[in-house]
Structure formats: C-alpha cells, structure tokens
mmCIF file of C-alpha atoms in Angstrom:
data_model
loop_
_atom_site.group_PDB
_atom_site.id
_atom_site.type_symbol
_atom_site.label_atom_id
_atom_site.label_comp_id
_atom_site.label_asym_id
_atom_site.label_seq_id
_atom_site.Cartn_x
_atom_site.Cartn_y
_atom_site.Cartn_z
ATOM 1 C CA MET A 1 83.136 75.086 106.181
ATOM 2 C CA SER A 2 82.407 78.184 107.403
ATOM 3 C CA GLY A 3 84.249 79.975 110.502
ATOM 4 C CA ILE A 4 85.451 82.557 112.889
ATOM 5 C CA SER A 5 88.637 83.808 113.656
ATOM 6 C CA ARG A 6 90.083 84.431 117.183
ATOM 7 C CA THR A 7 90.512 88.422 117.862
ATOM 8 C CA GLY A 8 92.801 90.619 119.773
ATOM 9 C CA VAL A 9 95.374 93.303 120.742
ATOM 10 C CA ARG A 10 98.708 92.331 121.844
ATOM 11 C CA ARG A 11 101.000 95.037 122.709
ATOM 12 C CA LEU A 12 104.619 95.062 121.791
ATOM 13 C CA GLY A 13 107.485 95.851 123.720
ATOM 14 C CA ILE A 14 108.148 99.322 122.116
ATOM 15 C CA PRO A 15 105.968 101.965 123.771
ATOM 16 C CA GLY A 16 101.984 102.474 121.763
ATOM 17 C CA VAL A 17 102.770 99.598 119.221
ATOM 18 C CA CYS A 18 100.486 97.239 119.524
ATOM 19 C CA VAL A 19 98.997 94.463 116.831
ATOM 20 C CA VAL A 20 95.574 93.707 116.389
ATOM 21 C CA THR A 21 93.803 90.887 115.283
ATOM 22 C CA PRO A 22 91.250 91.391 113.067
ATOM 23 C CA LEU A 23 87.755 88.945 113.717
ATOM 24 C CA VAL A 24 87.024 86.825 110.141
ATOM 25 C CA HIS A 25 83.900 85.331 109.374
ATOM 26 C CA SER A 26 84.545 82.977 106.430
ATOM 27 C CA ASP A 27 81.791 80.144 104.376
ATOM 28 C CA GLY A 28 82.274 78.641 101.464
ATOM 29 C CA ARG A 29 81.634 82.543 99.987
ATOM 30 C CA GLY A 30 85.500 83.730 101.296
ATOM 31 C CA ALA A 31 85.964 85.971 104.312
ATOM 32 C CA PHE A 32 84.329 89.059 106.012
ATOM 33 C CA LEU A 33 86.464 91.459 108.463
ATOM 34 C CA GLU A 34 86.000 94.335 109.891
ATOM 35 C CA TRP A 35 89.410 96.235 108.442
ATOM 36 C CA PHE A 36 89.003 98.712 110.652
ATOM 37 C CA HIS A 37 87.186 100.132 113.356
ATOM 38 C CA ALA A 38 87.330 103.611 114.760
ATOM 39 C CA GLY A 39 85.728 103.342 118.187
ATOM 40 C CA ARG A 40 87.520 99.795 118.651
ATOM 41 C CA LEU A 41 91.362 101.616 118.073
ATOM 42 C CA GLU A 42 89.358 104.578 120.270
ATOM 43 C CA GLU A 43 89.709 102.490 122.763
ATOM 44 C CA MET A 44 93.056 100.433 122.120
ATOM 45 C CA THR A 45 94.322 103.376 122.159
ATOM 46 C CA GLY A 46 92.562 106.610 124.332
ATOM 47 C CA ARG A 47 92.538 109.137 122.205
ATOM 48 C CA PRO A 48 90.578 109.752 118.777
ATOM 49 C CA ALA A 49 90.989 107.581 116.268
ATOM 50 C CA THR A 50 91.398 110.791 113.459
ATOM 51 C CA VAL A 51 91.815 109.170 109.868
ATOM 52 C CA ALA A 52 92.817 112.082 107.347
ATOM 53 C CA GLN A 53 94.552 110.047 105.071
ATOM 54 C CA ILE A 54 94.331 106.500 103.718
ATOM 55 C CA ASN A 55 97.349 105.304 101.641
ATOM 56 C CA VAL A 56 97.407 101.892 99.173
ATOM 57 C CA SER A 57 100.832 100.840 98.086
ATOM 58 C CA VAL A 58 101.273 98.074 95.854
ATOM 59 C CA SER A 59 105.307 96.182 95.762
ATOM 60 C CA ARG A 60 106.738 93.324 93.999
ATOM 61 C CA LYS A 61 108.347 90.366 95.819
ATOM 62 C CA GLY A 62 111.582 91.775 97.773
ATOM 63 C CA ALA A 63 110.502 95.615 97.933
ATOM 64 C CA LEU A 64 111.883 97.468 100.481
ATOM 65 C CA ARG A 65 109.635 100.353 101.972
ATOM 66 C CA GLY A 66 111.555 102.619 104.708
ATOM 67 C CA ILE A 67 112.047 103.643 107.060
ATOM 68 C CA HIS A 68 109.641 106.205 107.265
ATOM 69 C CA TYR A 69 108.233 108.901 109.924
ATOM 70 C CA THR A 70 107.062 111.994 110.297
ATOM 71 C CA ASP A 71 108.449 115.459 112.750
ATOM 72 C CA VAL A 72 106.820 115.525 115.701
ATOM 73 C CA PRO A 73 104.577 117.955 115.694
ATOM 74 C CA PRO A 74 102.347 117.283 113.805
ATOM 75 C CA GLY A 75 103.014 113.738 113.823
ATOM 76 C CA GLN A 76 101.424 111.124 111.712
ATOM 77 C CA ALA A 77 99.918 107.585 113.136
ATOM 78 C CA LYS A 78 99.302 105.049 110.700
ATOM 79 C CA PHE A 79 97.227 101.533 110.911
ATOM 80 C CA PHE A 80 99.160 99.432 108.684
ATOM 81 C CA SER A 81 97.881 95.764 107.503
ATOM 82 C CA CYS A 82 98.452 93.476 104.520
ATOM 83 C CA LEU A 83 95.160 93.124 102.210
ATOM 84 C CA LYS A 84 96.993 90.550 99.879
ATOM 85 C CA GLY A 85 99.828 88.392 99.411
ATOM 86 C CA SER A 86 102.530 88.880 102.682
ATOM 87 C CA VAL A 87 104.949 91.537 104.351
ATOM 88 C CA LEU A 88 107.354 91.179 106.819
ATOM 89 C CA ASP A 89 106.681 94.568 108.857
ATOM 90 C CA VAL A 90 108.766 96.378 110.807
ATOM 91 C CA VAL A 91 108.695 99.379 113.241
ATOM 92 C CA VAL A 92 112.133 101.282 114.485
ATOM 93 C CA ASP A 93 111.782 103.548 118.267
ATOM 94 C CA VAL A 94 113.512 106.354 116.530
ATOM 95 C CA ARG A 95 112.157 108.582 120.017
ATOM 96 C CA VAL A 96 115.191 110.071 121.584
ATOM 97 C CA GLY A 97 115.015 109.671 125.247
ATOM 98 C CA SER A 98 112.918 106.945 124.818
ATOM 99 C CA PRO A 99 113.139 103.788 127.271
ATOM 100 C CA THR A 100 112.928 101.379 123.673
ATOM 101 C CA TYR A 101 115.023 104.166 121.481
ATOM 102 C CA GLY A 102 116.807 102.263 118.437
ATOM 103 C CA ARG A 103 115.048 99.081 119.227
ATOM 104 C CA TRP A 104 112.927 97.742 116.854
ATOM 105 C CA GLU A 105 110.105 95.103 116.313
ATOM 106 C CA ALA A 106 108.932 92.919 114.127
ATOM 107 C CA VAL A 107 105.172 90.956 112.424
ATOM 108 C CA ARG A 108 104.687 89.479 109.228
ATOM 109 C CA LEU A 109 101.319 90.779 107.741
ATOM 110 C CA ASP A 110 99.646 88.831 105.372
ATOM 111 C CA ASP A 111 95.868 88.191 103.308
ATOM 112 C CA ARG A 112 95.084 84.995 105.631
ATOM 113 C CA THR A 113 95.486 86.659 109.575
ATOM 114 C CA TYR A 114 94.641 90.289 107.908
ATOM 115 C CA GLN A 115 96.644 91.706 111.312
ATOM 116 C CA GLY A 116 96.781 95.396 111.388
ATOM 117 C CA VAL A 117 99.959 97.614 113.570
ATOM 118 C CA HIS A 118 99.245 100.665 115.232
ATOM 119 C CA VAL A 119 102.165 102.179 114.331
ATOM 120 C CA PRO A 120 102.294 105.870 117.013
ATOM 121 C CA GLU A 121 103.352 109.747 116.322
ATOM 122 C CA GLY A 122 107.101 109.270 115.913
ATOM 123 C CA VAL A 123 107.877 106.193 115.477
ATOM 124 C CA GLY A 124 109.466 104.770 112.563
ATOM 125 C CA HIS A 125 108.488 101.939 110.223
ATOM 126 C CA ALA A 126 109.077 100.247 107.134
ATOM 127 C CA PHE A 127 107.989 96.587 105.208
ATOM 128 C CA MET A 128 109.712 93.947 102.469
ATOM 129 C CA ALA A 129 106.630 92.630 100.249
ATOM 130 C CA LEU A 130 107.276 88.889 100.466
ATOM 131 C CA ALA A 131 105.297 87.585 97.337
ATOM 132 C CA ASP A 132 104.502 90.181 94.208
ATOM 133 C CA ASP A 133 101.778 92.183 93.977
ATOM 134 C CA THR A 134 101.968 92.745 97.581
ATOM 135 C CA VAL A 135 98.872 95.165 99.030
ATOM 136 C CA VAL A 136 99.016 97.428 101.602
ATOM 137 C CA ALA A 137 96.397 99.338 103.415
ATOM 138 C CA TYR A 138 97.087 102.015 106.195
ATOM 139 C CA THR A 139 95.390 104.901 107.968
ATOM 140 C CA CYS A 140 97.155 107.953 108.198
ATOM 141 C CA SER A 141 96.174 110.653 110.848
ATOM 142 C CA GLN A 142 97.654 113.385 109.033
ATOM 143 C CA PRO A 143 97.986 114.120 105.744
ATOM 144 C CA TYR A 144 101.197 113.877 104.196
ATOM 145 C CA THR A 145 103.303 117.007 104.513
ATOM 146 C CA PRO A 146 106.053 116.329 102.499
ATOM 147 C CA SER A 147 108.111 118.640 104.704
ATOM 148 C CA LYS A 148 107.341 116.424 107.519
ATOM 149 C CA ASP A 149 108.638 112.983 106.093
ATOM 150 C CA ARG A 150 111.719 112.103 107.247
ATOM 151 C CA ARG A 151 113.144 108.355 106.258
ATOM 152 C CA LEU A 152 116.022 106.798 108.038
ATOM 153 C CA HIS A 153 118.046 104.178 106.204
ATOM 154 C CA PRO A 154 116.842 100.710 105.805
ATOM 155 C CA LEU A 155 119.754 98.625 105.733
ATOM 156 C CA ASP A 156 121.388 101.152 108.617
ATOM 157 C CA ALA A 157 124.740 98.574 110.315
ATOM 158 C CA SER A 158 123.344 99.549 113.467
ATOM 159 C CA LEU A 159 120.015 98.447 113.590
ATOM 160 C CA ALA A 160 120.943 95.271 111.918
ATOM 161 C CA ILE A 161 116.681 94.278 110.934
ATOM 162 C CA PRO A 162 116.669 90.995 109.205
ATOM 163 C CA TRP A 163 115.085 91.334 106.551
ATOM 164 C CA PRO A 164 114.776 88.267 104.276
ATOM 165 C CA GLN A 165 117.715 87.651 102.086
ATOM 166 C CA ASP A 166 116.496 85.403 99.443
ATOM 167 C CA ALA A 167 116.372 87.918 97.118
ATOM 168 C CA ALA A 168 118.312 91.606 96.778
ATOM 169 C CA PRO A 169 115.872 94.148 98.216
ATOM 170 C CA LEU A 170 114.102 97.068 95.900
ATOM 171 C CA ILE A 171 115.230 100.247 97.801
ATOM 172 C CA SER A 172 114.056 103.638 96.175
ATOM 173 C CA PRO A 173 117.013 106.016 95.484
ATOM 174 C CA GLY A 174 115.449 108.204 98.383
ATOM 175 C CA ASP A 175 115.922 105.371 100.990
ATOM 176 C CA ARG A 176 118.873 104.346 100.032
ATOM 177 C CA ALA A 177 120.027 107.978 100.592
ATOM 178 C CA ALA A 178 118.258 108.040 103.974
ATOM 179 C CA PRO A 179 121.105 108.815 106.779
ATOM 180 C CA THR A 180 121.488 106.608 109.378
ATOM 181 C CA LEU A 181 119.996 106.480 113.306
ATOM 182 C CA ALA A 182 123.449 108.258 114.501
ATOM 183 C CA GLU A 183 123.835 110.537 111.506
ATOM 184 C CA ALA A 184 119.817 111.447 111.609
ATOM 185 C CA ARG A 185 120.635 112.266 115.690
ATOM 186 C CA GLN A 186 123.865 114.425 114.872
ATOM 187 C CA ALA A 187 121.888 115.902 112.436
ATOM 188 C CA GLY A 188 118.781 117.399 115.244
ATOM 189 C CA ILE A 189 116.329 115.241 112.708
ATOM 190 C CA LEU A 190 114.558 112.889 115.112
ATOM 191 C CA PRO A 191 111.692 113.490 117.557
ATOM 192 C CA GLU A 192 111.691 113.516 120.968
ATOM 193 C CA TYR A 193 109.594 110.768 122.927
ATOM 194 C CA GLU A 194 108.648 113.923 125.752
ATOM 195 C CA LYS A 195 107.160 115.247 122.348
ATOM 196 C CA CYS A 196 105.255 112.330 121.181
ATOM 197 C CA VAL A 197 103.448 111.760 124.625
ATOM 198 C CA ARG A 198 102.067 115.399 124.335
ATOM 199 C CA ASN A 199 101.319 115.526 120.964
ATOM 200 C CA ALA A 200 99.511 111.963 121.248
ATOM 201 C CA GLY A 201 98.574 111.131 124.659
ATOM 202 C CA GLU A 202 100.165 109.264 127.482
ATOM 203 C CA TRP A 203 97.753 105.957 126.992
ATOM 204 C CA TRP A 204 101.380 104.255 126.228
ATOM 205 C CA THR A 205 103.269 105.067 128.925
ATOM 206 C CA GLY A 206 102.437 102.473 131.531
#
C-alpha cells in the first residue's frame, strides 16, 4: 500500500521554536522523505540555513541528554529529528529578557512521522530516549566549540520537566553537575534575549 503523509510547520509557544512535519512517501518498499531542505528552512526562518556540522547520537532507553545551549554570540541553531526509535524532545527558553523565559515545551519525535524541531540560538535543548538504540540526528549552524558550550541540570525542580518515570534516567556526569536555571542566571552565563534577536534576525519575534 502506498501513501503520502501530510506536511507542515507548527510554531510552538517559545519564540523561534517550530516543529516540521516532512512529506513522507511510502510504498511496498518502505518510505522516502526529505529529512532536511535548506530552502524550506530559509523560508520558514527568513535567514540562510547554514549547516556547519551534523551530529548523530545513539542512546539506550532512559538516556537523558541536556539541557544544552551555546553562548550568544556565536550561538548555534539546530534542527533535530529522530531517525530510529523515539524521544521526548524538550526545548527550554533560557534567554534572559525573553517573554517566555523559563518556559519549556515538549514534543515526541519518532521514526514514524520523522518530525523535526528547529531550535534557535540561545534556546536550551534536551531529550530522553524512549527506546533502546534510538538514533537522533541534528544539524548545527556553527561548529561545536567547547568553550562556548553550556549546560543546565535536566532535573532542575524549578523547571519541573515531566520526564518519563518508568526507568531511572541515565545522565552524564557533566549534565548531572550542571547548574540549575537560577544558578546559571546568578552566575551570568545565560544568553540575553536581545543579543539572540540581533544574532538570529527578527523573523520569530512577531
């Protein structure tokens, strides 16, 4: 049986974050889709879709990666998609001065819909694998720079992200030692909303 899924873009409540549902062509052989299309991403964001690096992670069920973000400037926009298995994907607005500062949104990504999440500069990102051997791929607008990489604790009680509780989360030592949102703000290591707007353009402020 053959078919074509519906496609579209849905903006979430955090400025600059959106979910992309790709067009999936399926038949008796399997399925085909355009996982990443620079032109469409440019139409969606109003800015060049620069790809400096593409990363892939493979995770056991319960692996919790994040919350990660990058200093602005230079910032690092990302486009995440789950190619195998499933994840609970979470974005957190950590931009000081943002109208949605401290707010998070969650989306399930899996290998049935192949939806992707665009995460703009300055927004925190995390995900938990919901199945063994889950594969997540993501583009990065800037190469990874260790000195610019920042983390927040994924179990920060003030954020109260409802991670699945059917198994103890597997968290890296670096993420487990990360500060809370309040501690990071007090330390002055959170990005400023206005800098993010200037760095990324104003397409997502309206």
